[in-house]
Short mmCIF file of C-alpha atoms in Angstrom, two decimals:
data_model
loop_
_atom_site.label_atom_id
_atom_site.label_comp_id
_atom_site.label_asym_id
_atom_site.label_seq_id
_atom_site.Cartn_x
_atom_site.Cartn_y
_atom_site.Cartn_z
CA MET Y 780 -41.61 -65.58 -30.11
CA ASN Y 781 -43.07 -68.45 -31.34
CA ARG Y 782 -40.48 -70.88 -33.20
CA ARG Y 783 -41.86 -69.50 -36.85
CA ASN Y 784 -41.25 -65.73 -36.16
CA LEU Y 785 -37.06 -66.92 -34.66
CA LEU Y 786 -36.75 -68.77 -38.07
CA LYS Y 787 -37.31 -65.64 -40.60
CA GLY Y 788 -35.10 -63.90 -39.19
CA THR Y 789 -31.85 -63.65 -40.70
CA MET Y 790 -30.01 -65.52 -37.72
CA LEU Y 791 -26.39 -63.36 -37.56
CA VAL Y 792 -23.87 -66.25 -35.64
CA THR Y 793 -20.85 -64.74 -33.77
CA ALA Y 794 -18.28 -67.27 -34.06
CA ALA Y 795 -16.20 -67.34 -30.77
CA LEU Y 796 -15.57 -70.59 -29.47
CA PRO Y 797 -11.63 -71.52 -28.46
CA LEU Y 798 -9.87 -73.70 -30.54
CA VAL Y 799 -8.68 -76.55 -28.78
CA GLY Y 800 -5.39 -76.86 -27.15
CA SER Y 801 -5.28 -73.35 -28.22
CA SER Y 802 -4.67 -70.11 -25.52
CA GLU Y 803 -4.77 -67.54 -28.24
CA ALA Y 804 -8.73 -68.46 -28.67
CA HIS Y 805 -8.45 -67.09 -25.49
CA ALA Y 806 -6.81 -63.46 -26.13
CA ALA Y 807 -8.32 -60.18 -26.04
CA PRO Y 808 -8.92 -58.44 -29.63
CA ARG Y 809 -6.14 -57.56 -30.72
CA SER Y 810 -5.14 -53.41 -31.65
CA GLY Y 811 -4.59 -54.95 -35.38
CA SER Y 812 -8.07 -57.08 -34.98
CA LYS Y 813 -10.44 -56.98 -38.34
CA THR Y 814 -14.60 -57.76 -38.45
CA PHE Y 815 -15.08 -61.05 -41.30
CA VAL Y 816 -18.78 -61.91 -42.58
CA LEU Y 817 -18.61 -65.03 -43.45
CA VAL Y 818 -21.77 -65.30 -46.80
CA HIS Y 819 -22.47 -69.29 -47.40
CA GLY Y 820 -23.03 -69.98 -51.17
CA ALA Y 821 -25.83 -72.25 -52.13
CA TRP Y 822 -27.07 -74.66 -50.11
CA HIS Y 823 -24.62 -74.49 -47.13
CA ASN Y 824 -25.10 -72.08 -43.93
CA SER Y 825 -23.64 -70.40 -41.09
CA LEU Y 826 -22.06 -73.48 -39.93
CA HIS Y 827 -19.75 -74.44 -42.71
CA TRP Y 828 -18.13 -71.58 -41.99
CA GLY Y 829 -17.61 -72.62 -38.50
CA ARG Y 830 -14.25 -74.01 -38.00
CA VAL Y 831 -12.39 -71.14 -40.26
CA ALA Y 832 -14.25 -69.06 -37.36
CA GLN Y 833 -12.79 -70.39 -34.43
CA HIS Y 834 -9.18 -69.90 -36.50
CA LEU Y 835 -9.87 -66.57 -36.88
CA SER Y 836 -11.10 -65.95 -33.37
CA GLY Y 837 -8.55 -67.86 -32.28
CA LEU Y 838 -6.23 -64.79 -34.17
CA GLY Y 839 -7.54 -62.81 -32.72
CA HIS Y 840 -10.21 -61.60 -35.77
CA ARG Y 841 -13.59 -60.29 -35.17
CA VAL Y 842 -16.20 -63.16 -37.59
CA VAL Y 843 -19.47 -62.84 -37.68
CA SER Y 844 -21.34 -65.83 -40.17
CA LEU Y 845 -25.00 -65.55 -41.25
CA ASP Y 846 -27.49 -67.64 -42.90
CA LEU Y 847 -28.70 -66.02 -46.07
CA PRO Y 848 -32.79 -66.60 -46.46
CA GLY Y 849 -33.46 -70.00 -47.90
CA HIS Y 850 -30.61 -71.70 -45.49
CA GLY Y 851 -29.65 -73.10 -42.26
CA LEU Y 852 -31.98 -71.79 -39.13
CA ASN Y 853 -34.21 -69.88 -42.16
CA ALA Y 854 -34.26 -73.08 -44.19
CA CYS Y 855 -38.00 -74.39 -45.23
CA TYR Y 856 -38.12 -77.67 -46.32
CA PRO Y 857 -40.50 -79.52 -49.50
CA SER Y 858 -42.58 -82.00 -47.51
CA ALA Y 859 -41.55 -85.05 -49.77
CA TYR Y 860 -37.28 -84.44 -48.84
CA LEU Y 861 -39.01 -84.43 -44.94
CA SER Y 862 -41.07 -87.57 -45.68
CA GLY Y 863 -38.73 -89.20 -47.87
CA ALA Y 864 -41.41 -89.86 -50.40
CA TRP Y 865 -38.22 -89.79 -53.14
CA ALA Y 866 -40.58 -89.50 -56.27
CA ARG Y 867 -42.60 -86.62 -55.27
CA LEU Y 868 -39.45 -85.15 -54.17
CA ALA Y 869 -38.39 -83.94 -58.75
CA GLU Y 870 -42.39 -82.70 -58.43
CA GLU Y 871 -42.92 -80.55 -55.26
CA PRO Y 872 -42.29 -76.76 -55.71
CA SER Y 873 -39.91 -75.29 -53.24
CA PRO Y 874 -41.63 -73.10 -50.69
CA VAL Y 875 -38.11 -70.33 -50.81
CA ARG Y 876 -38.78 -70.39 -54.69
CA ASP Y 877 -39.73 -66.45 -53.74
CA ILE Y 878 -36.71 -65.90 -52.63
CA THR Y 879 -34.75 -63.03 -54.39
CA LEU Y 880 -31.64 -62.19 -55.02
CA GLU Y 881 -31.98 -58.48 -53.93
CA ALA Y 882 -33.63 -60.17 -50.28
CA CYS Y 883 -30.24 -61.76 -49.91
CA ALA Y 884 -28.14 -59.00 -50.34
CA LEU Y 885 -30.44 -56.39 -48.18
CA ALA Y 886 -29.79 -59.23 -45.43
CA VAL Y 887 -25.92 -58.83 -46.20
CA VAL Y 888 -26.51 -55.03 -46.27
CA ASN Y 889 -28.46 -55.35 -42.43
CA ALA Y 890 -25.72 -57.65 -41.42
CA LEU Y 891 -22.95 -54.92 -41.87
CA GLN Y 892 -25.26 -52.50 -40.71
CA SER Y 893 -25.80 -53.72 -37.03
CA LEU Y 894 -22.01 -54.00 -36.17
CA GLN Y 895 -20.73 -51.04 -34.69
CA GLY Y 896 -17.68 -49.31 -33.67
CA GLY Y 897 -14.10 -50.24 -35.64
CA ALA Y 898 -12.98 -50.28 -39.24
CA ARG Y 899 -15.50 -51.57 -42.27
CA PRO Y 900 -16.11 -54.85 -42.66
CA ILE Y 901 -14.54 -57.23 -44.56
CA LEU Y 902 -16.52 -59.13 -46.98
CA VAL Y 903 -16.45 -63.00 -46.97
CA GLY Y 904 -18.45 -65.11 -50.06
CA HIS Y 905 -18.27 -68.43 -51.30
CA SER Y 906 -19.51 -69.73 -54.29
CA VAL Y 907 -23.05 -68.25 -55.45
CA GLY Y 908 -22.56 -66.33 -52.31
CA GLY Y 909 -20.35 -64.45 -54.26
CA ALA Y 910 -23.53 -62.31 -56.31
CA VAL Y 911 -24.93 -62.03 -53.07
CA ILE Y 912 -21.47 -59.92 -51.53
CA THR Y 913 -21.51 -58.42 -54.86
CA ARG Y 914 -25.08 -57.09 -54.94
CA ALA Y 915 -24.83 -55.95 -50.95
CA GLY Y 916 -21.15 -54.12 -52.26
CA GLU Y 917 -23.43 -52.22 -54.65
CA LEU Y 918 -26.00 -51.35 -52.37
CA ALA Y 919 -23.56 -50.17 -49.33
CA PRO Y 920 -20.76 -49.55 -50.24
CA GLU Y 921 -20.30 -47.86 -47.57
CA ARG Y 922 -19.58 -50.16 -45.37
CA VAL Y 923 -17.84 -52.49 -46.60
CA GLY Y 924 -13.60 -52.19 -46.12
CA ARG Y 925 -13.34 -55.07 -48.34
CA LEU Y 926 -14.87 -57.94 -50.86
CA VAL Y 927 -13.39 -61.16 -50.86
CA TYR Y 928 -14.28 -64.21 -53.12
CA LEU Y 929 -13.94 -67.00 -52.20
CA THR Y 930 -13.80 -69.63 -55.47
CA ALA Y 931 -16.78 -67.30 -56.09
CA TYR Y 932 -19.52 -65.64 -58.47
CA CYS Y 933 -18.66 -62.54 -59.73
CA PRO Y 934 -20.46 -61.67 -62.75
CA VAL Y 935 -19.83 -58.24 -63.63
CA ARG Y 936 -19.41 -58.84 -67.15
CA LEU Y 937 -22.94 -61.36 -67.96
CA LYS Y 938 -24.82 -60.10 -64.54
CA VAL Y 939 -26.29 -63.46 -63.79
CA PRO Y 940 -24.24 -66.67 -61.83
CA SER Y 941 -26.28 -68.91 -64.62
CA ALA Y 942 -24.27 -67.16 -67.54
CA TYR Y 943 -21.53 -67.89 -66.39
CA GLY Y 944 -22.32 -71.71 -65.25
CA GLU Y 945 -22.79 -71.85 -69.82
CA LEU Y 946 -19.85 -70.43 -70.62
CA PRO Y 947 -16.73 -73.58 -71.79
CA GLU Y 948 -14.78 -73.05 -69.16
CA ALA Y 949 -17.86 -73.87 -65.84
CA LYS Y 950 -17.93 -77.51 -67.88
CA THR Y 951 -17.57 -80.14 -66.46
CA GLU Y 952 -18.09 -83.99 -65.67
CA HIS Y 953 -18.74 -83.60 -62.18
CA GLY Y 954 -22.09 -83.46 -60.64
CA ASN Y 955 -24.78 -83.12 -63.56
CA SER Y 956 -26.44 -86.53 -62.03
CA LEU Y 957 -26.93 -84.82 -58.79
CA PHE Y 958 -30.11 -82.26 -59.86
CA VAL Y 959 -33.04 -83.08 -59.23
CA GLY Y 960 -36.66 -82.49 -60.47
CA ASN Y 961 -37.11 -79.25 -63.43
CA PRO Y 962 -35.15 -75.68 -62.01
CA ALA Y 963 -37.56 -73.56 -63.39
CA THR Y 964 -40.65 -75.97 -62.30
CA LEU Y 965 -39.46 -76.20 -58.93
CA GLY Y 966 -38.55 -72.53 -58.32
CA ALA Y 967 -35.23 -73.96 -56.89
CA ALA Y 968 -32.44 -76.14 -57.49
CA ARG Y 969 -32.74 -79.55 -55.36
CA ILE Y 970 -30.51 -81.28 -54.12
CA ASN Y 971 -30.89 -84.84 -51.44
CA PRO Y 972 -28.05 -84.30 -49.22
CA ARG Y 973 -29.80 -87.77 -47.19
CA GLY Y 974 -29.47 -89.34 -50.68
CA ASP Y 975 -28.37 -93.33 -50.44
CA ALA Y 976 -24.43 -94.01 -50.48
CA ALA Y 977 -23.56 -93.54 -54.23
CA TYR Y 978 -25.43 -90.41 -54.17
CA LEU Y 979 -23.62 -88.56 -51.06
CA GLU Y 980 -20.11 -89.93 -53.39
CA ALA Y 981 -21.24 -88.20 -56.42
CA LEU Y 982 -22.16 -85.24 -53.92
CA ARG Y 983 -18.30 -85.43 -52.61
CA ALA Y 984 -16.48 -85.86 -55.78
CA ALA Y 985 -18.57 -82.75 -57.06
CA TYR Y 986 -17.97 -80.33 -54.03
CA TYR Y 987 -15.69 -81.84 -51.76
CA ASN Y 988 -13.44 -84.14 -53.40
CA ASP Y 989 -10.26 -83.56 -51.22
CA VAL Y 990 -12.27 -84.07 -47.94
CA GLU Y 991 -11.87 -88.33 -47.10
CA THR Y 992 -15.88 -89.55 -46.89
CA GLN Y 993 -16.45 -89.20 -42.87
CA ALA Y 994 -15.41 -85.43 -42.80
CA PHE Y 995 -17.21 -84.64 -45.36
CA LEU Y 996 -20.88 -87.09 -44.11
CA PRO Y 997 -21.36 -84.52 -41.38
CA PHE Y 998 -21.01 -81.03 -43.61
CA ALA Y 999 -23.25 -82.65 -46.16
CA LEU Y 1000 -26.28 -83.42 -43.58
CA ALA Y 1001 -26.20 -79.71 -43.53
CA LEU Y 1002 -27.00 -78.66 -45.73
CA THR Y 1003 -30.50 -77.68 -47.30
CA PRO Y 1004 -32.26 -79.61 -50.08
CA ASP Y 1005 -33.24 -75.96 -52.54
CA LEU Y 1006 -31.50 -72.97 -53.65
CA PRO Y 1007 -34.18 -70.66 -54.96
CA LEU Y 1008 -33.71 -70.17 -58.47
CA GLY Y 1009 -33.33 -66.59 -57.90
CA LEU Y 1010 -29.17 -66.54 -56.37
CA TRP Y 1011 -28.62 -68.52 -59.70
CA THR Y 1012 -30.86 -66.23 -61.80
CA SER Y 1013 -30.98 -62.98 -61.38
CA GLU Y 1014 -29.47 -59.59 -62.37
CA CYS Y 1015 -26.48 -58.72 -60.56
CA VAL Y 1016 -26.34 -55.30 -61.78
CA VAL Y 1017 -23.20 -53.06 -60.64
CA THR Y 1018 -21.52 -49.87 -61.12
CA ARG Y 1019 -17.59 -48.93 -61.51
CA GLU Y 1020 -18.97 -45.71 -59.00
CA ARG Y 1021 -20.21 -48.00 -56.34
CA TRP Y 1022 -19.15 -51.52 -56.41
CA GLY Y 1023 -16.33 -50.90 -58.41
CA ARG Y 1024 -14.97 -48.65 -55.74
CA ILE Y 1025 -13.75 -51.27 -53.00
CA PRO Y 1026 -11.23 -53.04 -52.54
CA ARG Y 1027 -11.14 -56.86 -53.54
CA SER Y 1028 -9.58 -60.09 -53.24
CA TYR Y 1029 -9.98 -62.64 -55.18
CA ILE Y 1030 -9.43 -66.85 -53.73
CA ARG Y 1031 -8.31 -69.03 -56.19
CA CYS Y 1032 -8.31 -72.43 -56.09
CA THR Y 1033 -6.82 -73.89 -57.62
CA LEU Y 1034 -8.93 -78.19 -57.34
CA ASP Y 1035 -12.18 -77.24 -58.05
CA ARG Y 1036 -14.41 -79.10 -59.95
CA ALA Y 1037 -17.84 -76.41 -59.55
CA THR Y 1038 -16.42 -73.40 -60.05
CA THR Y 1039 -13.41 -74.29 -62.07
CA PRO Y 1040 -10.44 -72.72 -62.13
CA ALA Y 1041 -10.76 -71.54 -65.55
CA ILE Y 1042 -14.52 -69.47 -65.03
CA GLN Y 1043 -12.81 -68.26 -61.89
CA ASP Y 1044 -10.04 -66.32 -63.86
CA LEU Y 1045 -12.80 -65.18 -66.27
CA MET Y 1046 -14.84 -64.07 -63.69
CA ILE Y 1047 -11.29 -61.73 -61.90
CA ARG Y 1048 -9.61 -60.59 -65.58
CA GLU Y 1049 -13.74 -58.81 -66.14
CA ALA Y 1050 -14.02 -57.95 -63.07
CA ASP Y 1051 -9.85 -56.27 -64.30
CA ALA Y 1052 -11.01 -55.35 -67.51
CA PHE Y 1053 -14.35 -52.96 -65.67
CA THR Y 1054 -12.48 -51.44 -62.95
CA PRO Y 1055 -8.90 -51.01 -63.82
CA GLY Y 1056 -7.54 -49.02 -61.68
CA ASN Y 1057 -9.03 -51.43 -58.46
CA ARG Y 1058 -8.11 -54.83 -59.81
CA PHE Y 1059 -8.85 -58.26 -57.17
CA GLU Y 1060 -5.62 -59.22 -54.86
CA GLN Y 1061 -5.44 -62.53 -55.97
CA LYS Y 1062 -4.90 -66.11 -53.50
CA THR Y 1063 -4.58 -69.19 -54.40
CA LEU Y 1064 -5.24 -72.25 -52.38
CA GLU Y 1065 -4.11 -75.67 -53.43
CA SER Y 1066 -8.11 -76.67 -52.58
CA SER Y 1067 -11.70 -78.35 -54.11
CA HIS Y 1068 -15.23 -76.00 -54.10
CA SER Y 1069 -15.32 -76.44 -50.02
CA PRO Y 1070 -11.43 -75.28 -48.61
CA PHE Y 1071 -13.42 -74.24 -44.84
CA ALA Y 1072 -13.72 -78.12 -44.72
CA SER Y 1073 -10.40 -79.32 -46.05
CA GLN Y 1074 -8.01 -76.98 -44.73
CA PRO Y 1075 -9.76 -74.30 -42.69
CA GLY Y 1076 -6.52 -73.18 -40.94
CA ARG Y 1077 -5.07 -72.22 -43.91
CA LEU Y 1078 -7.83 -70.32 -45.60
CA ALA Y 1079 -8.41 -68.81 -41.71
CA GLU Y 1080 -4.41 -67.46 -42.87
CA VAL Y 1081 -5.31 -66.29 -45.96
CA LEU Y 1082 -7.86 -64.35 -44.83
CA ALA Y 1083 -6.13 -62.73 -41.87
CA SER Y 1084 -3.24 -61.64 -44.48
CA LEU Y 1085 -5.76 -59.30 -46.46
CA ARG Y 1086 -4.74 -55.79 -46.47
#
């Protein structure tokens, strides 16, 4: 198989790396162990879940993280991003502009279908990955044991993630200067993780504000520049009979400057009104938008505690 074909497939990464200094990471899976499928948010990839996956593995759980189409090992980069031609980067159409929300949801369903034996997996989505797991839950509710939204979009009422980004509850003074070019022209929401020190500090302040700069940089440099616009602007249609029957949890992040606590709470209320007999189990972290970076151990404990 050549490199091009290899990168076309959805890459599943099973995280079973031991925690340094922890004997528990080497223990055999326990009778009560769970399977977690981790879905990243915009511009991120499976690598960003690494420390959480290590902790969950150390607690005896099975963990699978995946790269959505257009991200991580499935990424295709604008040529201007690779060459450092920053003026042209604002104009070059995205090579991942045709990737849809449906394609990403199907990639998650395929990952769920590949898992054999044991209880149905707990499907975790971060940020815009929440829209992906919402649609995946609608497509294959029989494959999901629980949906977990980590400061994530659950666009039940308005259906489109970007519609929530326009609400007053979502407004924030951080991150507005990070976007490169016109998303409608590029076909992607584009950032520049290879930007200068001032740009990277603005990126940290918006998404990783409780992470020190030196600890943030490895996370930043692993980002993909383009989020296919379809993940942000496509309708995510769900029904009470399918998505609405899956048990679900929401992990609120109170220091989040990207998906604000107010917009998190709004989406929780709307989803609970949609299925009043199946409401969110709520957990709270005093964290930025990126608790997988700032407090991976605590996040793993919260995930492991879910019913």
